C-alpha cells in the first residue's frame, strides 16, 4: 500500500474509532454509583464543528485562516515544501531570556523563573491546563499471561485504570494499558511506554524491513514495554471533549478557553500509567521512556515535557502541534491544527493564532517545549521526505531540537552538536538531544535501533542513580 493510502487508512480508522467512542453510550451497563444521578445534567452533545464554532465565539474570533492543503499541490493554499519560503519568522523567542528581559545564566534561574514562565505560556495558549484536582485512578489487573515474544518468555498484564467518577457518575473513564516484562528478569527493568495506535498491537514491523518488532528489540535489551490506549482516556475528536477525562472533570460541560486538550489528556493518562509502574516490582519506574508517532508523537513530547518522572522520550514524526516549529511555513500549519478536525488536541486559545493573530504572536515555540524536557534525553524521529512526505516538516523539528540546545547546555548537557540538517540515516545521538531521519515512511520503525542505542547510554547500570534529571 502506498504511503498516501496508508495515511488515509489510518485517518479513516482513527475517525471510525472516534466515532465509535462517541456513539457508545456512557456505559449504560455500569450501575450509577449515586442514587441521584438522574438529577445531574447529562454531558453536552455537540459535533466538533459546533464546539469549534462555540470556541471561536468565546474567543471573539469571526474567521480563521485556512490551513494548508496537503493533498492538492495545485490548490491555491497548497502546502509549501519550498525551503526558501519556509521561514517567514526566523527569530524564535529566546528560551533563556525572562519576560522582564533579564538573561538566564544559571540553572537555578532556569528552574525557578524561566521554566515556570514557559510552562505557563504552553498551558494557557497552546496545550491547556490540567485541572488542579484530577480524579484518582485505581488500576486493576484484569489478566496476567505468560507468553513468548520472539524467543523471549515474558509476562503480560492487561490492566484497566478506573477513574474515580463520583463527582459526575454519568461519565465513565476506564484507561486500558498492557505491561510486558521479561519473565526471567531478576531485578526491576526499564520500560518503554507507547501510545498505541489502534489498540495493543503496535504498528508494523520494527525495522520496516521485516526485522524484529520494536517489542522484540526492547526485550533483547532486557527491558519491558507497555502500551497505553489513548482513546480510552480521551476520544480523538472535538465531539468527545464533553466526555472522557476532560468531560468528566468538567461534569459534561464544554471547555473553557484555557482548558486542556486531548494531547495533555493523553499525557495525563501516561502519567497515571507511570504511577502504576511505581507500584510494580518488575518495573524500574525511574527508567521509563515514552514513545509515540504522529498525533501520539505530539502526546509523547507533551508527556516528556510536563512529566519529569519520564526518563527519556522517542518522539516520532510529531509535526505541527508537536516538535515542529509553529513559525515554519512547511507542510502542516498552525491553521490546520486550529481547524475543527484537530483543535481538540490543543487549548481553545490556540485558535487565536490562526486568526486574527499570527504564528509570530505565540509567546513560545516548540524549541521551548523540547527545552522543558531538559536535561532529560529526547530523540526526535522522522521519515524520509520522499516516502513519508513533508507534511511533518523534518527540518522544522530538527530546528526545534537545535533551539533547545542553549537550555541543555546551561544544564550541563550536550546538545545536538550541529545546526546543519544531517543527511538521511545519520544518527545524531551523542548529546542529550538526538535526531535521526530514517529512509522509511510515517513510522518510528526504522529508528528503533538508533533510539535504543541512545537510550542504552542512560539506562545502563544500576537503577540507584535514577533518571538523568536535575
Ligand atoms: C494528520 C495530521 C497530523 C497528525 C497525523 C496523524 O496528518 O495533520 O497532525 O500527526 O494526522 O496523527 O497521523
Coordinates of C-alpha atoms and ligand atoms in Angstrom, one line a residue:
X1 CA 0.0 0.0 0.0
X2 CA 1.3 3.5 -0.8
X3 CA 2.1 5.9 2.0
X4 CA -0.9 8.1 0.9
X5 CA -3.2 5.1 1.0
X6 CA -1.8 4.1 4.5
X7 CA -2.3 7.6 5.7
X8 CA -5.9 7.6 4.6
X9 CA -6.5 4.2 6.1
X10 CA -5.1 5.4 9.4
X11 CA -7.2 8.5 9.2
X12 CA -10.3 6.5 8.4
X13 CA -9.6 4.0 11.2
X14 CA -8.9 6.8 13.7
X15 CA -12.1 8.5 12.6
X16 CA -14.1 5.3 12.9
X17 CA -12.7 4.6 16.3
X18 CA -13.5 8.1 17.5
X19 CA -17.0 7.9 16.1
X20 CA -17.5 4.6 17.8
X21 CA -16.3 6.1 21.1
X22 CA -18.9 8.9 20.6
X23 CA -21.9 6.7 19.7
X24 CA -21.1 4.2 22.5
X25 CA -23.5 5.2 25.3
X26 CA -21.7 6.3 28.6
X27 CA -21.5 2.7 29.8
X28 CA -25.2 2.0 30.3
X29 CA -24.1 -1.3 31.8
X30 CA -22.5 0.3 34.8
X31 CA -25.0 1.0 37.6
X32 CA -24.6 4.6 38.7
X33 CA -22.9 4.9 42.0
X34 CA -25.1 7.7 43.4
X35 CA -28.8 7.3 43.5
X36 CA -29.4 11.0 42.4
X37 CA -27.6 10.6 39.1
X38 CA -30.9 11.4 37.3
X39 CA -30.7 14.9 38.6
X40 CA -27.4 15.6 37.0
X41 CA -27.4 17.3 33.6
X42 CA -26.2 14.8 31.0
X43 CA -23.0 15.5 29.1
X44 CA -23.5 18.2 26.4
X45 CA -23.7 16.7 23.0
X46 CA -22.1 18.6 20.1
X47 CA -20.4 17.7 16.9
X48 CA -16.9 19.0 16.5
X49 CA -18.0 21.9 14.2
X50 CA -20.5 23.1 16.8
X51 CA -18.0 23.1 19.6
X52 CA -15.3 24.6 17.4
X53 CA -17.7 27.5 16.5
X54 CA -18.6 27.9 20.2
X55 CA -14.9 28.2 21.0
X56 CA -14.5 30.8 18.2
X57 CA -17.4 32.8 19.7
X58 CA -15.8 32.6 23.2
X59 CA -12.6 34.0 21.8
X60 CA -14.4 36.6 19.8
X61 CA -13.0 35.3 16.5
X62 CA -15.0 35.9 13.4
X63 CA -12.8 34.0 11.0
X64 CA -9.9 31.6 10.9
X65 CA -7.3 31.5 8.2
X66 CA -7.5 28.4 6.0
X67 CA -4.9 25.6 6.7
X68 CA -2.5 24.3 4.1
X69 CA -3.8 21.7 1.6
X70 CA -1.5 18.7 1.8
X71 CA -3.3 16.7 -0.9
X72 CA -3.5 19.0 -3.9
X73 CA -0.3 20.7 -5.0
X74 CA -2.2 22.9 -7.4
X75 CA -4.6 24.2 -4.8
X76 CA -4.2 28.0 -4.0
X77 CA -3.5 27.0 -0.4
X78 CA -1.2 24.1 -1.3
X79 CA 1.2 23.1 1.5
X80 CA 4.6 24.7 1.0
X81 CA 7.5 22.4 0.5
X82 CA 10.0 25.0 -0.7
X83 CA 12.6 25.6 2.0
X84 CA 13.3 29.2 0.7
X85 CA 9.8 30.1 1.7
X86 CA 9.7 28.2 5.0
X87 CA 10.9 30.8 7.4
X88 CA 8.8 33.9 7.4
X89 CA 9.7 34.4 11.1
X90 CA 13.3 33.3 11.6
X91 CA 13.6 34.9 15.1
X92 CA 12.4 32.5 17.8
X93 CA 11.6 33.5 21.3
X94 CA 14.8 33.2 23.4
X95 CA 14.3 30.3 25.9
X96 CA 16.9 31.9 28.2
X97 CA 15.5 35.5 28.5
X98 CA 12.9 36.2 31.2
X99 CA 9.8 38.1 30.4
X100 CA 11.4 41.1 32.2
X101 CA 14.2 41.0 29.7
X102 CA 16.9 39.6 32.1
X103 CA 19.2 36.8 30.8
X104 CA 19.0 33.4 32.4
X105 CA 22.6 32.4 33.2
X106 CA 22.2 29.9 36.0
X107 CA 20.4 26.6 36.3
X108 CA 18.7 27.9 39.3
X109 CA 17.1 30.8 37.4
X110 CA 16.0 28.4 34.7
X111 CA 14.2 26.1 37.2
X112 CA 12.9 28.8 39.5
X113 CA 11.9 31.5 37.0
X114 CA 12.2 30.8 33.3
X115 CA 10.9 27.3 33.1
X116 CA 7.7 28.2 35.0
X117 CA 7.2 31.1 32.6
X118 CA 7.4 28.8 29.6
X119 CA 5.2 26.2 31.2
X120 CA 2.5 28.9 31.9
X121 CA 2.6 30.0 28.3
X122 CA 2.2 26.5 27.0
X123 CA -0.6 25.8 29.5
X124 CA -2.6 28.9 28.7
X125 CA -2.1 29.3 25.0
X126 CA -1.1 26.0 23.5
X127 CA -2.0 22.8 25.2
X128 CA -4.3 23.9 28.0
X129 CA -4.3 23.5 31.7
X130 CA -4.8 20.2 33.5
X131 CA -7.4 20.8 36.3
X132 CA -5.9 21.1 39.8
X133 CA -7.6 18.1 41.2
X134 CA -7.9 15.4 38.6
X135 CA -9.7 12.3 39.9
X136 CA -7.8 9.3 41.3
X137 CA -7.2 6.2 39.1
X138 CA -7.5 2.7 40.5
X139 CA -5.5 0.2 38.5
X140 CA -7.0 -3.3 38.2
X141 CA -5.1 -6.2 36.6
X142 CA -7.6 -8.0 34.5
X143 CA -5.3 -10.8 33.2
X144 CA -1.8 -11.9 33.7
X145 CA -0.4 -14.1 31.0
X146 CA 2.8 -15.9 30.2
X147 CA 3.8 -15.5 26.6
X148 CA 6.7 -15.8 24.3
X149 CA 7.6 -12.8 22.2
X150 CA 10.2 -13.7 19.6
X151 CA 12.0 -16.3 21.7
X152 CA 11.8 -14.3 25.0
X153 CA 9.5 -15.6 27.7
X154 CA 7.5 -12.6 29.1
X155 CA 4.7 -11.8 31.4
X156 CA 2.0 -9.6 30.1
X157 CA -0.5 -7.9 32.3
X158 CA -3.6 -6.3 31.0
X159 CA -4.9 -3.5 33.1
X160 CA -7.8 -1.2 33.4
X161 CA -7.4 2.1 35.2
X162 CA -10.8 3.0 36.7
X163 CA -11.0 6.8 37.0
X164 CA -13.0 7.9 40.1
X165 CA -16.2 9.4 38.6
X166 CA -18.0 10.0 41.9
X167 CA -18.1 13.7 41.1
X168 CA -20.0 13.0 37.9
X169 CA -21.1 9.4 37.5
X170 CA -22.6 10.0 34.1
X171 CA -19.2 9.7 32.5
X172 CA -17.0 6.5 33.0
X173 CA -13.4 6.5 32.0
X174 CA -11.6 3.2 32.0
X175 CA -8.0 3.5 30.8
X176 CA -6.6 0.5 29.0
X177 CA -3.0 -0.5 29.4
X178 CA -0.8 -3.6 28.9
X179 CA 2.6 -4.2 30.5
X180 CA 5.0 -6.8 29.3
X181 CA 8.2 -7.6 31.1
X182 CA 10.8 -10.4 30.6
X183 CA 9.9 -13.4 32.7
X184 CA 13.5 -14.1 33.6
X185 CA 14.3 -10.7 34.9
X186 CA 15.9 -10.8 38.4
X187 CA 15.6 -7.1 39.0
X188 CA 13.3 -4.2 38.0
X189 CA 13.7 -3.4 34.3
X190 CA 13.4 -0.2 32.3
X191 CA 10.2 0.1 30.3
X192 CA 9.2 1.9 27.1
X193 CA 5.6 3.1 27.2
X194 CA 4.0 3.5 23.8
X195 CA 0.9 5.5 23.0
X196 CA -0.7 2.7 20.9
X197 CA -2.3 3.4 17.6
X198 CA -5.4 1.3 17.3
X199 CA -5.2 -1.0 20.3
X200 CA -2.4 -3.0 21.7
X201 CA -0.9 -4.4 18.6
X202 CA 1.6 -1.6 17.9
X203 CA 2.2 -0.8 14.3
X204 CA 4.1 -2.6 11.7
X205 CA 7.3 -4.5 11.9
X206 CA 10.1 -2.9 13.9
X207 CA 12.6 -2.3 11.3
X208 CA 10.3 -1.7 8.4
X209 CA 12.2 -4.5 6.6
X210 CA 10.7 -7.5 8.2
X211 CA 13.2 -7.5 11.1
X212 CA 12.4 -7.9 14.7
X213 CA 9.4 -5.9 16.0
X214 CA 10.1 -2.9 18.3
X215 CA 8.9 -5.0 21.2
X216 CA 11.4 -7.7 20.4
X217 CA 14.2 -5.1 20.1
X218 CA 13.2 -3.7 23.5
X219 CA 13.1 -7.2 25.1
X220 CA 16.5 -8.0 23.5
X221 CA 17.9 -5.2 25.8
X222 CA 16.4 -7.0 28.8
X223 CA 13.8 -4.2 29.1
X224 CA 10.0 -4.3 29.1
X225 CA 7.3 -2.4 27.2
X226 CA 3.9 -1.1 27.8
X227 CA 1.1 0.1 25.5
X228 CA -1.5 2.6 26.5
X229 CA -4.7 3.2 24.6
X230 CA -5.2 7.0 24.2
X231 CA -8.8 6.8 23.1
X232 CA -9.7 5.1 26.4
X233 CA -8.5 8.3 28.2
X234 CA -9.9 10.9 25.8
X235 CA -11.6 10.5 22.4
X236 CA -9.7 11.8 19.4
X237 CA -12.4 14.3 18.3
X238 CA -13.9 17.7 19.2
X239 CA -17.3 16.0 19.8
X240 CA -15.6 13.9 22.5
X241 CA -14.5 16.9 24.6
X242 CA -17.5 16.8 26.9
X243 CA -16.7 13.1 27.7
X244 CA -13.6 11.2 28.6
X245 CA -11.3 12.6 31.3
X246 CA -11.8 16.2 30.0
X247 CA -15.6 15.9 30.1
X248 CA -15.5 14.1 33.4
X249 CA -13.5 17.0 35.0
X250 CA -16.0 19.5 33.5
X251 CA -19.0 17.4 34.6
X252 CA -20.1 17.0 30.9
X253 CA -19.8 20.8 30.1
X254 CA -17.8 22.2 27.2
X255 CA -14.3 23.6 27.7
X256 CA -13.1 27.0 28.7
X257 CA -10.5 28.7 26.5
X258 CA -7.6 27.5 28.6
X259 CA -8.8 24.0 29.4
X260 CA -6.7 21.1 28.4
X261 CA -7.0 19.4 25.1
X262 CA -6.6 15.8 24.1
X263 CA -2.7 15.9 24.0
X264 CA -2.5 16.9 27.6
X265 CA -5.2 14.4 28.5
X266 CA -3.3 11.5 26.8
X267 CA -0.1 12.7 28.5
X268 CA -2.0 12.8 31.8
X269 CA -3.0 9.1 31.2
X270 CA 0.6 8.3 30.6
X271 CA 1.5 9.8 34.0
X272 CA -1.2 7.6 35.6
X273 CA 0.4 4.6 34.0
X274 CA 3.7 5.7 35.5
X275 CA 2.0 5.9 38.9
X276 CA 1.1 2.3 38.5
X277 CA 4.6 1.3 37.4
X278 CA 5.9 2.8 40.6
X279 CA 3.9 0.2 42.5
X280 CA 5.2 -2.7 40.4
X281 CA 8.3 -4.6 41.4
X282 CA 9.1 -5.8 37.9
X283 CA 9.5 -2.1 36.6
X284 CA 12.3 0.3 37.3
X285 CA 10.0 3.3 37.3
X286 CA 12.9 5.7 37.3
X287 CA 13.7 4.4 33.8
X288 CA 10.5 4.6 31.9
X289 CA 10.6 6.1 28.4
X290 CA 7.7 7.4 26.4
X291 CA 7.2 6.8 22.7
X292 CA 4.6 7.8 20.1
X293 CA 4.1 8.5 16.5
X294 CA 2.3 11.4 14.7
X295 CA -0.5 12.7 16.9
X296 CA 0.8 10.3 19.6
X297 CA 4.3 11.7 18.9
X298 CA 2.8 15.1 19.9
X299 CA 1.4 13.5 23.0
X300 CA 4.8 11.9 23.8
X301 CA 6.7 15.2 23.7
X302 CA 4.0 16.8 25.8
X303 CA 4.2 14.0 28.3
X304 CA 8.0 14.2 28.4
X305 CA 8.0 18.0 28.7
X306 CA 5.5 18.1 31.6
X307 CA 6.2 14.9 33.4
X308 CA 9.6 14.9 34.9
X309 CA 9.4 11.3 36.0
X310 CA 9.7 10.2 32.4
X311 CA 13.4 9.5 31.9
X312 CA 13.5 9.6 28.1
X313 CA 11.4 10.2 25.0
X314 CA 11.2 8.8 21.5
X315 CA 9.2 11.4 19.5
X316 CA 8.0 10.0 16.1
X317 CA 7.0 12.3 13.3
X318 CA 5.2 14.6 15.7
X319 CA 4.9 17.6 13.2
X320 CA 2.8 20.6 13.8
X321 CA 1.5 20.7 17.4
X322 CA 4.4 18.6 18.3
X323 CA 8.1 19.3 17.9
X324 CA 7.8 21.2 14.6
X325 CA 8.3 25.0 15.0
X326 CA 5.0 26.8 14.7
X327 CA 6.7 29.7 13.0
X328 CA 7.6 27.5 10.0
X329 CA 5.7 27.6 6.7
X330 CA 6.3 24.0 5.6
X331 CA 3.8 21.2 5.4
X332 CA 1.1 21.3 8.1
X333 CA 0.4 24.7 9.7
X334 CA -1.0 26.2 12.9
X335 CA -4.1 26.8 10.9
X336 CA -4.6 23.1 10.2
X337 CA -4.3 22.2 13.9
X338 CA -6.7 25.0 14.8
X339 CA -9.4 23.7 12.5
X340 CA -12.4 21.7 13.6
X341 CA -10.7 18.4 12.7
X342 CA -7.7 18.9 15.1
X343 CA -8.3 21.7 17.5
X344 CA -9.4 19.3 20.2
X345 CA -5.7 18.3 20.6
X346 CA -5.0 21.8 21.9
X347 CA -6.3 24.5 24.2
X348 CA -9.1 26.7 22.8
X349 CA -6.8 29.7 23.0
X350 CA -4.6 28.1 20.3
X351 CA -7.3 29.1 17.7
X352 CA -6.3 32.7 18.1
X353 CA -3.0 32.2 16.3
X354 CA -4.9 31.1 13.2
X355 CA -6.7 34.4 13.1
X356 CA -6.5 37.3 14.0
X357 CA -3.1 36.7 15.5
X358 CA -0.1 35.2 13.6
X359 CA 2.3 32.4 14.4
X360 CA 4.8 35.0 15.4
X361 CA 2.5 36.2 18.2
X362 CA 2.8 32.9 20.0
X363 CA 4.7 33.6 23.3
X364 CA 6.6 30.4 22.9
X365 CA 7.6 28.0 20.2
X366 CA 8.3 24.3 20.1
X367 CA 12.0 24.6 20.7
X368 CA 10.9 25.6 24.2
X369 CA 8.7 22.6 24.5
X370 CA 11.8 20.5 23.8
X371 CA 13.7 22.7 26.3
X372 CA 11.1 21.8 29.0
X373 CA 12.4 18.2 28.7
X374 CA 16.0 19.3 29.6
X375 CA 18.2 17.8 30.8
X376 CA 16.5 14.5 30.1
X377 CA 17.3 12.8 26.8
X378 CA 14.9 13.3 23.9
X379 CA 15.1 11.6 20.5
X380 CA 13.4 13.4 17.6
X381 CA 12.5 11.0 14.8
X382 CA 11.2 11.5 11.3
X383 CA 10.9 9.6 8.0
X384 CA 12.2 10.4 4.5
X385 CA 10.6 13.3 2.8
X386 CA 10.3 11.2 -0.4
X387 CA 8.5 8.4 1.4
X388 CA 6.8 10.0 4.4
X389 CA 6.2 13.3 2.7
X390 CA 6.9 16.8 4.0
X391 CA 3.7 17.3 6.0
X392 CA 5.5 16.7 9.3
X393 CA 8.4 19.1 8.4
X394 CA 11.6 17.2 9.3
X395 CA 13.7 20.4 9.3
X396 CA 11.2 22.3 11.4
X397 CA 11.5 19.5 14.0
X398 CA 15.3 19.5 13.7
X399 CA 15.4 23.2 14.2
X400 CA 13.3 22.9 17.4
X401 CA 16.0 20.4 18.7
X402 CA 18.7 23.0 17.8
X403 CA 16.7 25.8 19.5
X404 CA 16.5 23.8 22.8
X405 CA 20.3 23.5 22.8
X406 CA 21.1 26.5 25.0
X407 CA 18.9 25.2 27.8
X408 CA 20.5 21.7 27.6
X409 CA 24.0 23.3 27.7
X410 CA 23.0 25.5 30.6
X411 CA 22.1 22.4 32.5
X412 CA 25.4 20.8 31.7
X413 CA 24.3 18.5 28.8
X414 CA 25.5 18.2 25.3
X415 CA 23.0 19.5 22.6
X416 CA 22.5 18.2 19.1
X417 CA 26.1 19.2 18.3
X418 CA 25.3 20.9 14.9
X419 CA 22.9 23.4 13.4
X420 CA 23.3 21.7 10.0
X421 CA 20.4 19.4 8.9
X422 CA 22.1 16.0 8.6
X423 CA 21.9 13.6 5.7
X424 CA 19.2 10.9 5.9
X425 CA 20.1 8.0 8.2
X426 CA 22.7 10.0 10.1
X427 CA 22.0 9.4 13.8
X428 CA 22.9 12.4 15.9
X429 CA 22.9 10.7 19.3
X430 CA 26.0 11.9 21.1
X431 CA 24.2 14.6 23.1
X432 CA 21.0 14.6 25.2
X433 CA 19.0 15.9 22.2
X434 CA 19.1 13.4 19.4
X435 CA 17.8 13.4 15.9
X436 CA 17.5 10.9 13.1
X437 CA 15.7 10.9 9.7
X438 CA 15.2 7.3 8.5
X439 CA 14.6 6.3 4.9
X440 CA 11.0 5.0 5.5
X441 CA 7.6 6.4 5.8
X442 CA 5.3 7.6 8.6
X443 CA 6.5 5.3 11.3
X444 CA 9.1 5.2 14.1
X445 CA 10.0 1.6 12.9
X446 CA 13.4 2.1 11.3
X447 CA 14.6 4.4 14.1
X448 CA 14.2 1.9 16.9
X449 CA 17.8 0.6 16.8
X450 CA 19.2 4.1 16.9
X451 CA 16.8 5.1 19.7
X452 CA 17.7 2.0 21.8
X453 CA 21.4 2.7 21.4
X454 CA 20.8 6.2 22.6
X455 CA 18.6 5.1 25.5
X456 CA 21.1 2.4 26.4
X457 CA 23.6 5.1 27.5
X458 CA 21.0 6.3 30.0
X459 CA 19.5 3.0 31.1
X460 CA 22.7 1.1 31.6
X461 CA 24.0 0.1 35.0
X462 CA 22.3 0.1 38.3
X463 CA 19.0 1.8 38.9
X464 CA 20.2 3.6 42.0
X465 CA 21.1 6.8 40.2
X466 CA 17.6 7.3 38.8
X467 CA 16.8 9.2 35.7
X468 CA 19.0 11.9 34.3
X469 CA 17.3 14.8 35.9
X470 CA 18.4 17.9 37.8
Ligands
LIG1 C1 -2.7 14.2 10.2 C2 -2.5 15.5 10.9 C3 -1.2 15.4 11.7 C4 -1.1 14.1 12.6 C5 -1.4 12.9 11.7 C6 -1.5 11.6 12.4 O1 -1.8 14.1 9.1 O2 -2.5 16.6 10.1 O3 -1.0 16.5 12.6 O4 0.1 14.0 13.2 O5 -2.6 13.1 11.0 O6 -1.7 11.5 13.6 O7 -1.5 10.6 11.7

